[in-house]
GROMACS .gro file of C-alpha atoms in nm:
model
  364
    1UNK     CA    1   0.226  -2.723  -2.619
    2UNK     CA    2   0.016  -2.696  -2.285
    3UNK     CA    3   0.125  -2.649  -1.931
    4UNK     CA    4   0.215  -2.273  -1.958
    5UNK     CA    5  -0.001  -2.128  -1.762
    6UNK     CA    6   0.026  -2.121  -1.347
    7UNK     CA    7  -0.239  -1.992  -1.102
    8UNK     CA    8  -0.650  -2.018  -1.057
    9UNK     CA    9  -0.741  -1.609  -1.014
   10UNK     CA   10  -0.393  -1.459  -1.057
   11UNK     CA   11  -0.310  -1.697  -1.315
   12UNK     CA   12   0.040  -1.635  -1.541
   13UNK     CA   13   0.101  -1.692  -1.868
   14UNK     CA   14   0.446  -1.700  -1.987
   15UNK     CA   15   0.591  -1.722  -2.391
   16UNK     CA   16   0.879  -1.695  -2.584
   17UNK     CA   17   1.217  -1.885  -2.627
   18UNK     CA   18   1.578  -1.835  -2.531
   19UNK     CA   19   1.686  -1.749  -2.884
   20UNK     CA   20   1.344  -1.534  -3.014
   21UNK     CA   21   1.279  -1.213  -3.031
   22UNK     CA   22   1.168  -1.178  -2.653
   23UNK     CA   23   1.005  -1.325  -2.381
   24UNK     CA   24   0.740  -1.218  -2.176
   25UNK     CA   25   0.419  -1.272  -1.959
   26UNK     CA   26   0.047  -1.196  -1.928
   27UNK     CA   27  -0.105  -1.152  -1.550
   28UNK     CA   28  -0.482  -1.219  -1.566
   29UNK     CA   29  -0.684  -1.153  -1.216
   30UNK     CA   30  -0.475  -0.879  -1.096
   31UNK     CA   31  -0.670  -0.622  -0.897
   32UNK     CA   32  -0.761  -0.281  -1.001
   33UNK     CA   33  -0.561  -0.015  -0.850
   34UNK     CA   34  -0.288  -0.179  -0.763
   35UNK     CA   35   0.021   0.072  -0.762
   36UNK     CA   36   0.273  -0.064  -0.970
   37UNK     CA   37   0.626   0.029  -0.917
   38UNK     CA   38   0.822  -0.009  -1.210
   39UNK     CA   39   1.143   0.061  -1.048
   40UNK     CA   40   1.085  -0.265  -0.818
   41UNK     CA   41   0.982  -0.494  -1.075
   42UNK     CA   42   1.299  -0.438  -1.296
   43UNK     CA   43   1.492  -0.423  -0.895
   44UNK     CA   44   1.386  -0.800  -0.909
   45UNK     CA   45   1.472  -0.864  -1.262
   46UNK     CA   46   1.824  -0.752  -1.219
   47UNK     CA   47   1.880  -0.990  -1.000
   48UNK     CA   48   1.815  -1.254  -1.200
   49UNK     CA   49   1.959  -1.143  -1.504
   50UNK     CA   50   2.302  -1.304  -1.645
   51UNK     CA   51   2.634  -1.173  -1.679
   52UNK     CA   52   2.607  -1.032  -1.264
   53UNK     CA   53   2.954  -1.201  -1.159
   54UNK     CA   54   3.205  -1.464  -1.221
   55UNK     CA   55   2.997  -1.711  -1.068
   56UNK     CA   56   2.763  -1.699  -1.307
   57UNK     CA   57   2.672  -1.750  -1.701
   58UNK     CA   58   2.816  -1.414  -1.889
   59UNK     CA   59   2.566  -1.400  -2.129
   60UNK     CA   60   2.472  -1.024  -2.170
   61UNK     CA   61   2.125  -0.913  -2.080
   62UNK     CA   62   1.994  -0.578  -1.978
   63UNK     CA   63   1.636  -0.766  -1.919
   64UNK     CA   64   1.424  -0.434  -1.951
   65UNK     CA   65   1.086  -0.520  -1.902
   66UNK     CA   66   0.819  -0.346  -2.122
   67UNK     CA   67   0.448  -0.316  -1.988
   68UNK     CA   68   0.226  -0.331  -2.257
   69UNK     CA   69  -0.131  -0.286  -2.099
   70UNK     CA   70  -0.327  -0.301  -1.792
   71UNK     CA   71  -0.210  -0.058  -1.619
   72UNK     CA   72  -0.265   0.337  -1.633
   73UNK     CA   73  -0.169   0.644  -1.449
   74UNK     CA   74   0.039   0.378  -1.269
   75UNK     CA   75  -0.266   0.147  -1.136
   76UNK     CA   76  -0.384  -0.164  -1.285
   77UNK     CA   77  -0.686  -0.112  -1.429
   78UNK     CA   78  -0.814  -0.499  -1.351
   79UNK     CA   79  -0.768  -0.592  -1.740
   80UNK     CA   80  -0.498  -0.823  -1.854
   81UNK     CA   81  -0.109  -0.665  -1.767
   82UNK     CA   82   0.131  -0.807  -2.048
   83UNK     CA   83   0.518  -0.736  -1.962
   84UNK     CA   84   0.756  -0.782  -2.271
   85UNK     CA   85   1.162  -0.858  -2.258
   86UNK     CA   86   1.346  -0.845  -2.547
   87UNK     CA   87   1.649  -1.117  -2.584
   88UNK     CA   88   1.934  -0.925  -2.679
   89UNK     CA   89   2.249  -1.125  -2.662
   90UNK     CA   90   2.111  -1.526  -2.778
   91UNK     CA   91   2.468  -1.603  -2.994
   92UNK     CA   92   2.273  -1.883  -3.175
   93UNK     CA   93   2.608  -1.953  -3.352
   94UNK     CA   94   2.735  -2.081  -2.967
   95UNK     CA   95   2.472  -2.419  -3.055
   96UNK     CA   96   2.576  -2.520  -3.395
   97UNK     CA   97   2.697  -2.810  -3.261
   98UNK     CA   98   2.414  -2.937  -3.096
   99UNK     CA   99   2.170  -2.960  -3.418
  100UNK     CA  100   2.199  -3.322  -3.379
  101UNK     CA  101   2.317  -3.502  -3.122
  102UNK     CA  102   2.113  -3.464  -2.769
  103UNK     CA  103   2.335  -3.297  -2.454
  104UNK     CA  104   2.337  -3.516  -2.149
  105UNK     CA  105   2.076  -3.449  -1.915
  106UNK     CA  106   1.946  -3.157  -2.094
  107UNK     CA  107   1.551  -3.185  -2.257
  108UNK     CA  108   1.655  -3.241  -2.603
  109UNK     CA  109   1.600  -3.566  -2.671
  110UNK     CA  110   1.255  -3.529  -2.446
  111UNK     CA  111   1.117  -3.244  -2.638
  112UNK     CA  112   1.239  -3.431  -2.989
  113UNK     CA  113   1.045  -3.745  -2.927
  114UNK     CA  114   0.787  -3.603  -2.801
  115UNK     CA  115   0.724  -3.282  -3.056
  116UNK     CA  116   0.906  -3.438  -3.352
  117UNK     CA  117   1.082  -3.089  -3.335
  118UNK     CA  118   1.332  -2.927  -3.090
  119UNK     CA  119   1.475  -2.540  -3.120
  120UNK     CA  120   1.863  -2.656  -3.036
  121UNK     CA  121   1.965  -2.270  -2.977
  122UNK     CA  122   1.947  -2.310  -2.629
  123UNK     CA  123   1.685  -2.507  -2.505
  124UNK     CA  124   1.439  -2.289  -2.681
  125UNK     CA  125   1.114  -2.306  -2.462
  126UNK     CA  126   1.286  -2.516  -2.239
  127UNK     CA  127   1.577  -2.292  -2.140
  128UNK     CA  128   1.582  -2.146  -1.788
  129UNK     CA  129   1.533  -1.772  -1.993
  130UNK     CA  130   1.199  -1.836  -1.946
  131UNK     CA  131   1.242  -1.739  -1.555
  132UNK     CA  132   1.282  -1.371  -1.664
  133UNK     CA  133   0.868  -1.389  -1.760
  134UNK     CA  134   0.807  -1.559  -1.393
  135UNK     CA  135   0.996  -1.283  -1.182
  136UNK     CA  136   0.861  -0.970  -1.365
  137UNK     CA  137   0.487  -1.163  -1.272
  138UNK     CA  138   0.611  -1.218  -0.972
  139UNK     CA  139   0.739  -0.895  -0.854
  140UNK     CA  140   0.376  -0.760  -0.907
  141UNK     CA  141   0.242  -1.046  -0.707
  142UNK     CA  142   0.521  -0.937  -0.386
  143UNK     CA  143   0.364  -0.543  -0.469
  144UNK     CA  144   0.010  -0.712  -0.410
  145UNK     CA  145   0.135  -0.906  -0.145
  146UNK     CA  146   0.313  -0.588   0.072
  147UNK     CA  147  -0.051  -0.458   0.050
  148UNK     CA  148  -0.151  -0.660   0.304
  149UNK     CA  149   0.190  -0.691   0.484
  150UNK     CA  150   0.304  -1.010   0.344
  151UNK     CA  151   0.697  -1.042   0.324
  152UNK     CA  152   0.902  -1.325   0.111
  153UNK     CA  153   1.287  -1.313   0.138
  154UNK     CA  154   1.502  -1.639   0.048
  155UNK     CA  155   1.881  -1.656   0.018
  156UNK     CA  156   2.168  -1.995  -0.063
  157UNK     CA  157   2.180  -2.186   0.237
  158UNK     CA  158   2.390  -2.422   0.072
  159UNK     CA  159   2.648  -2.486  -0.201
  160UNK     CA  160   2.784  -2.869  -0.254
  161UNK     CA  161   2.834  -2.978   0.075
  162UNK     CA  162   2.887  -2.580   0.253
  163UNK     CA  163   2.615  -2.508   0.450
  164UNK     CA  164   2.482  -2.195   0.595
  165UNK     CA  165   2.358  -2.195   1.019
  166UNK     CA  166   2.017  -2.113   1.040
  167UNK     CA  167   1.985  -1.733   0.992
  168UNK     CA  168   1.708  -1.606   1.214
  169UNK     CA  169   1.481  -1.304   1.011
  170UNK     CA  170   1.391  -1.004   1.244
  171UNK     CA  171   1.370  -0.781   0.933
  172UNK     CA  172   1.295  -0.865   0.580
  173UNK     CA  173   1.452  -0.569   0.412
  174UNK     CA  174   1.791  -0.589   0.670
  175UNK     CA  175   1.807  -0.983   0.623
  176UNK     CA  176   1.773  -0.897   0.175
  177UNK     CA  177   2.044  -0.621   0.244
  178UNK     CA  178   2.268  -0.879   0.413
  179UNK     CA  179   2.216  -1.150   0.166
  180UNK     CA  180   2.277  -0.866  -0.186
  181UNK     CA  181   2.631  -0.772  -0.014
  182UNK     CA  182   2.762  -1.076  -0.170
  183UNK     CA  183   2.793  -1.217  -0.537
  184UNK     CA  184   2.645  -1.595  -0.420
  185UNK     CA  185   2.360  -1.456  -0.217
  186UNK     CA  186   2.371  -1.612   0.119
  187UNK     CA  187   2.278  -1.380   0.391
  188UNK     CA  188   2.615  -1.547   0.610
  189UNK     CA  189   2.865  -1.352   0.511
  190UNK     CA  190   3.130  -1.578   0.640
  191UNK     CA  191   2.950  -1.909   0.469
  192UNK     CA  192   2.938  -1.697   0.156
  193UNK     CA  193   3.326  -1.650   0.094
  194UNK     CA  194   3.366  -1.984   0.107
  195UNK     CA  195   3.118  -2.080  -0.138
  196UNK     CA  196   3.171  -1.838  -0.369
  197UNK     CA  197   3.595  -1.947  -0.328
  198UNK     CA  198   3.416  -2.307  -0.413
  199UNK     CA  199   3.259  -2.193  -0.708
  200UNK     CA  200   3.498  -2.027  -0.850
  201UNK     CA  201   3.697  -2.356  -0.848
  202UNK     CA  202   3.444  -2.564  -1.017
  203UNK     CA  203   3.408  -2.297  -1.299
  204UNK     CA  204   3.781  -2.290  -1.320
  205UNK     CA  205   3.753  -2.684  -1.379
  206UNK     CA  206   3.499  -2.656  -1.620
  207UNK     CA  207   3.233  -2.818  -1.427
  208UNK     CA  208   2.922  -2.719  -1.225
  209UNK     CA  209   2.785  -2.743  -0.892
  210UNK     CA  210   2.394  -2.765  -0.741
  211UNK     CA  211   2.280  -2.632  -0.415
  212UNK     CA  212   2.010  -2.514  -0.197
  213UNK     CA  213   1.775  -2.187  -0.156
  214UNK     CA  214   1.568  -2.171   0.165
  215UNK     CA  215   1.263  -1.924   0.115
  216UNK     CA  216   1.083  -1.771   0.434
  217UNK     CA  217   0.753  -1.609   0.441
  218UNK     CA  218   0.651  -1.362   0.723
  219UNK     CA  219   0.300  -1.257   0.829
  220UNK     CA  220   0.138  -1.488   0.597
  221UNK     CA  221  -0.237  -1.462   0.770
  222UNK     CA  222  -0.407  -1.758   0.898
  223UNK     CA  223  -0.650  -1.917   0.636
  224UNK     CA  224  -0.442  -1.933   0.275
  225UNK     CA  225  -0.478  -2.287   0.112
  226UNK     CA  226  -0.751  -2.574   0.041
  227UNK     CA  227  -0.794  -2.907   0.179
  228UNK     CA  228  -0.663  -3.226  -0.021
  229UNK     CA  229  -0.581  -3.113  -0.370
  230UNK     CA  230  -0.504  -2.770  -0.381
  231UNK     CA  231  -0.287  -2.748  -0.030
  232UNK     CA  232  -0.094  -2.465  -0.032
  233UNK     CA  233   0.224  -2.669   0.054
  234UNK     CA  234   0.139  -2.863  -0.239
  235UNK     CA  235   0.064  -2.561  -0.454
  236UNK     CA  236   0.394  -2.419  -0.353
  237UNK     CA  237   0.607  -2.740  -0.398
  238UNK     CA  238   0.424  -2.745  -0.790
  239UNK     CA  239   0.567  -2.423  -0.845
  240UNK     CA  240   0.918  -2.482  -0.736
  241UNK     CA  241   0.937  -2.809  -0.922
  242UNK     CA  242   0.856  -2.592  -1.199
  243UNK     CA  243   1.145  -2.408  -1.229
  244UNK     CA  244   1.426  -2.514  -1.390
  245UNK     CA  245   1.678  -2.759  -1.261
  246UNK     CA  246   1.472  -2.822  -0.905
  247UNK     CA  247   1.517  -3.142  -0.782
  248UNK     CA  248   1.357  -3.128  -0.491
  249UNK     CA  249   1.120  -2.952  -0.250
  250UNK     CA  250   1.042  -2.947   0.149
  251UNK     CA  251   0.887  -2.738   0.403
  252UNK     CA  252   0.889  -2.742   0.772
  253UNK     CA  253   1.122  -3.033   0.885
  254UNK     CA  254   1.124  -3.166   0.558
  255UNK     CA  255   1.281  -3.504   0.529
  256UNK     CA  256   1.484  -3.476   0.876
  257UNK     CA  257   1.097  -3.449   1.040
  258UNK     CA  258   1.058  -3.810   0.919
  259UNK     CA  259   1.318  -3.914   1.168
  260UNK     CA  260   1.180  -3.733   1.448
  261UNK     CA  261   0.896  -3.920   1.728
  262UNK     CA  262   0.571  -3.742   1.723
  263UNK     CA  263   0.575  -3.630   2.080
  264UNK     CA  264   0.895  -3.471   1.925
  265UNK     CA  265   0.744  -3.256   1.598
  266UNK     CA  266   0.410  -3.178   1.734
  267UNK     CA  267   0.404  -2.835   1.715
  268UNK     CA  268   0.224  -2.685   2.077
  269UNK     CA  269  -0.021  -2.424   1.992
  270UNK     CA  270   0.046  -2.160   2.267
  271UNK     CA  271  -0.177  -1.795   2.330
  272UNK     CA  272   0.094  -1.486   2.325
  273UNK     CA  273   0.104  -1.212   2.531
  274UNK     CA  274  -0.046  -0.967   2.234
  275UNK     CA  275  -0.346  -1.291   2.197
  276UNK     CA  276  -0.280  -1.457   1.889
  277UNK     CA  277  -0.213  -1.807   1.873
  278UNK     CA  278   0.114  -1.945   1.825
  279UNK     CA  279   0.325  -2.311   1.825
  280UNK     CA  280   0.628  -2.285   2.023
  281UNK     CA  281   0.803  -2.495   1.764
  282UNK     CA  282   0.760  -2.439   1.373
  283UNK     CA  283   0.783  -2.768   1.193
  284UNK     CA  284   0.504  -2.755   1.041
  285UNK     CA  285   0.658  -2.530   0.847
  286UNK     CA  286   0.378  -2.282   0.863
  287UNK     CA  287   0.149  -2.529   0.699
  288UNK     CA  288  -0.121  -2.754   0.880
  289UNK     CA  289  -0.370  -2.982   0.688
  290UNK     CA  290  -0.238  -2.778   0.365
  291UNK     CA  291  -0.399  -2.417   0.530
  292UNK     CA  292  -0.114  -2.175   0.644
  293UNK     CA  293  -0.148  -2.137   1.054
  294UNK     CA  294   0.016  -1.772   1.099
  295UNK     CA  295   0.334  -1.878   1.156
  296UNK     CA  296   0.625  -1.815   0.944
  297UNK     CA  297   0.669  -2.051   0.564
  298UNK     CA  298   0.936  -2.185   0.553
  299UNK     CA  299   1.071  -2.422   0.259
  300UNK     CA  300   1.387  -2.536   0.060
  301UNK     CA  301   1.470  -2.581  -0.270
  302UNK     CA  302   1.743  -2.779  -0.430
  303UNK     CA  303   1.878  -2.717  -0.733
  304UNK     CA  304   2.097  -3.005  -0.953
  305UNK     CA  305   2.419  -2.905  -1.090
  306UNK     CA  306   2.384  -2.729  -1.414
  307UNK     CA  307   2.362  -2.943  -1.708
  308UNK     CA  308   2.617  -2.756  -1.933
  309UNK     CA  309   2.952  -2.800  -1.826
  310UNK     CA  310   3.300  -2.704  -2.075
  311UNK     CA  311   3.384  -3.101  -2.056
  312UNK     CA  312   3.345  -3.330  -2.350
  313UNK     CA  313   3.120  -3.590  -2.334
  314UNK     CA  314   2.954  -3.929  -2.552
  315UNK     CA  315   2.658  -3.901  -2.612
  316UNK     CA  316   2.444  -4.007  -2.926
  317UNK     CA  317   2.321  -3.824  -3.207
  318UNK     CA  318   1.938  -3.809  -3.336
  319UNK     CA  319   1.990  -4.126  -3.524
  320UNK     CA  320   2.131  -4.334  -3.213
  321UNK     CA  321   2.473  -4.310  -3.350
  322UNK     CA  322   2.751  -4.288  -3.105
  323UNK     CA  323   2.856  -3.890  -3.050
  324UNK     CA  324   3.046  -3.699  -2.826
  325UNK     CA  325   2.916  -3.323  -2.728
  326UNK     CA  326   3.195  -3.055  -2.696
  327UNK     CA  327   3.197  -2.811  -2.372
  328UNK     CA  328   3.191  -2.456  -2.519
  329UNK     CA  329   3.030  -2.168  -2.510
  330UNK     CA  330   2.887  -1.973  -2.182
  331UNK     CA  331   2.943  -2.140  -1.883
  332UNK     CA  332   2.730  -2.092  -1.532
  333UNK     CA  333   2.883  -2.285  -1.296
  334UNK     CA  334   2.617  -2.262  -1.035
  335UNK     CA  335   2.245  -2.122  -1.062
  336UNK     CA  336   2.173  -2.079  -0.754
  337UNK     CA  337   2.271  -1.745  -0.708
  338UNK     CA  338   2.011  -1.628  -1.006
  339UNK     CA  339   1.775  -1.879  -0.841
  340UNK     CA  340   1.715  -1.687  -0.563
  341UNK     CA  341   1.453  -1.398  -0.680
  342UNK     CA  342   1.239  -1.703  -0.923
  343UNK     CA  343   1.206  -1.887  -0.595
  344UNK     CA  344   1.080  -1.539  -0.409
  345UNK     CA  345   0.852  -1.482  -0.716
  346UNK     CA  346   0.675  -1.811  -0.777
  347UNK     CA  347   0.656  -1.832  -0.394
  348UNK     CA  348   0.473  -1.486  -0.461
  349UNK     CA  349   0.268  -1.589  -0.744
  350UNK     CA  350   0.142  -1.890  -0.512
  351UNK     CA  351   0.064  -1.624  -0.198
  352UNK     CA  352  -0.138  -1.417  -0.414
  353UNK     CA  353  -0.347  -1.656  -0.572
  354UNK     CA  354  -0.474  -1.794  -0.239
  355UNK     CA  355  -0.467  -1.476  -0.074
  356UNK     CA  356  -0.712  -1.352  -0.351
  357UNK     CA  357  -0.915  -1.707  -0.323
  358UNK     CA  358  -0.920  -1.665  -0.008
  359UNK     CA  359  -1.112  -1.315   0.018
  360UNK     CA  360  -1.419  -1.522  -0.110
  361UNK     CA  361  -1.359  -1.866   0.061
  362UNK     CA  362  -1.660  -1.728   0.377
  363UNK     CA  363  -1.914  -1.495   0.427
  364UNK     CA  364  -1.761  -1.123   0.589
   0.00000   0.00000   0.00000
């Protein structure tokens, strides 16, 4: 199985399954002497972890992260850093009933055809557990990236059809205060009570609900990115497709920029009064002719209901024999909560693999 590997020069390689033994990671490309704060990578990785709140799945996981080398005396040394998590509460029993028939819109009949083999605990490789491996990466990649004074801070902008107002960010830190003071993580607090009231309904009913993250980046320097196939827009919208359930990506306007005249969009490149160069508008997004401009990144993310929902359903088993899939077991009734620190990291991973390109893109 290819494809799990993600970056050029901080490049990520994640491995395990839902139901082994553990998961984990190994960062290749990481600078020596980084100071790693273990602290603030397991901060991140408790907010991703299960079980946080009603609204979520209550499988139990203390997600304690493990580094295994490259770093010492605190520092990366420049070698290889591998990061461990052991799985601790996978209640295999919970997917008996899946051995063979394949669960609507889940990847088991996918992985089957195509690997003649499928681990059914779960997902297996497939399984959004995985995430754990990306955050803990990622969480060094945000260390690397406050080096040089880069910020990333998302938060639920939307749930169903509830929608956050714009929340302008003065302060990173203040605006991630805001947004942890409630269980769905928008940084509205008045928007969040009445998502999290919605969600609470849908889990009541057995069913699940999709929604929206919206990820900003602050004093991302002018420069990151490559012309035509390795944009950084592009590189960005690759990683959030990556992660499970994403449906769809956009930055700047996004889709709503299509309806918009050009004399409308353009972004107007003004001088400030401290003399940097600025647009007076941002729908670019942060992001001109894929090379980020110096002003704010800012994207969204939407995430698809969650497959698993405590309804029956038909479906077929693995001999195309008419089935139909029970709803039991641990129930998540919206992701997008959890989502919110995997989009910060693999927006991280993305920032600090250009940022390091970057350093040796032109003559000092």
């Amino acid at each position: 199985m290819a494809g799990n590997s993600f970056g050029q020069v901080f490049r990520i390689t994640t491995f395990g399954e839902s139901h082994g033994e553990a998961i984990g990671v190994i960062i290749d490309g990481c600078p020596a002497q980084l100071v790693v704060d273990i602290d603030y990578i397991q901060g991140e990785l408790d907010k991703r972890k299960p079980g946080q709140s009603k609204i979520t799945t209550q499988r139990k996981e203390a997600d304690t992260v493990r580094i295994l080398s490259g770093v010492f005396e605190g520092k990366t040394t420049g070698t290889p850093i591998a990061m461990l998590i052991p799985n601790e509460d996978q209640r295999s029993k919970d997917y008996t009933h899946n051995v063979d028939v394949f669960r609507p819109s889940h990847a088991d009949y996918t992985y089957q055809t195509k690997y003649g083999i499928r681990d059914h605990r779960g997902g297996g490789r497939s399984s959004a557990r995985e995430t754990a491996a990306r955050v803990a990466a990622g969480a060094l990649a945000k260390l690397l990236l406050k080096t040089q004074g880069i910020e990333i801070a998302a938060h639920v902008s939307s749930v169903g059809k509830i929608y956050a107002p714009n929340v302008e960010i003065k302060n990173v830190q203040a605006f991630i205060d805001e947004r942890e003071k409630n269980i769905v993580r928008c940084a509205d607090p008045a928007t969040a009570e009445e998502m999290i009231a919605f969600i609470d309904g849908i889990r009541k009913d057995g069913d699940t609900v999709g929604g929206k993250v919206s990820c900003y980046i602050k004093n991302c320097p002018v420069g990151l990115g490559d012309p035509v196939f390795d944009k950084l827009h592009a590189d960005l919208g690759k990683a959030m497709l990556s992660i499970n359930a994403v449906h769809g990506f956009e930055f700047g306007s996004g889709f709503a920029g299509s309806e918009m005249r050009g004399s409308e969009h353009n972004d107007i490149f003004v001088k400030s009064h401290l003399g940097d160069i600025t647009t007076i508008t941002n729908y670019s997004g942060g992001i001109q002719g894929g090379i980020s401009n110096g002003m704010p990144i800012e994207f969204k993310v939407a995430f698809k209901p969650v497959a698993t929902i405590m309804k029956n359903q038909a479906t077929i088993d693995s001999e195309g024999n008419a089935a139909e899939i029970s709803g039991k077991g641990r129930h998540d009734p919206c992701v997008v909560p959890r989502a919110v620190p995997i989009v910060e990291a693999m927006a991280a991973l993305v920032l600090a693999d250009h940022w390091l390109r970057n350093r040796n893109s032109k003559l000092s």
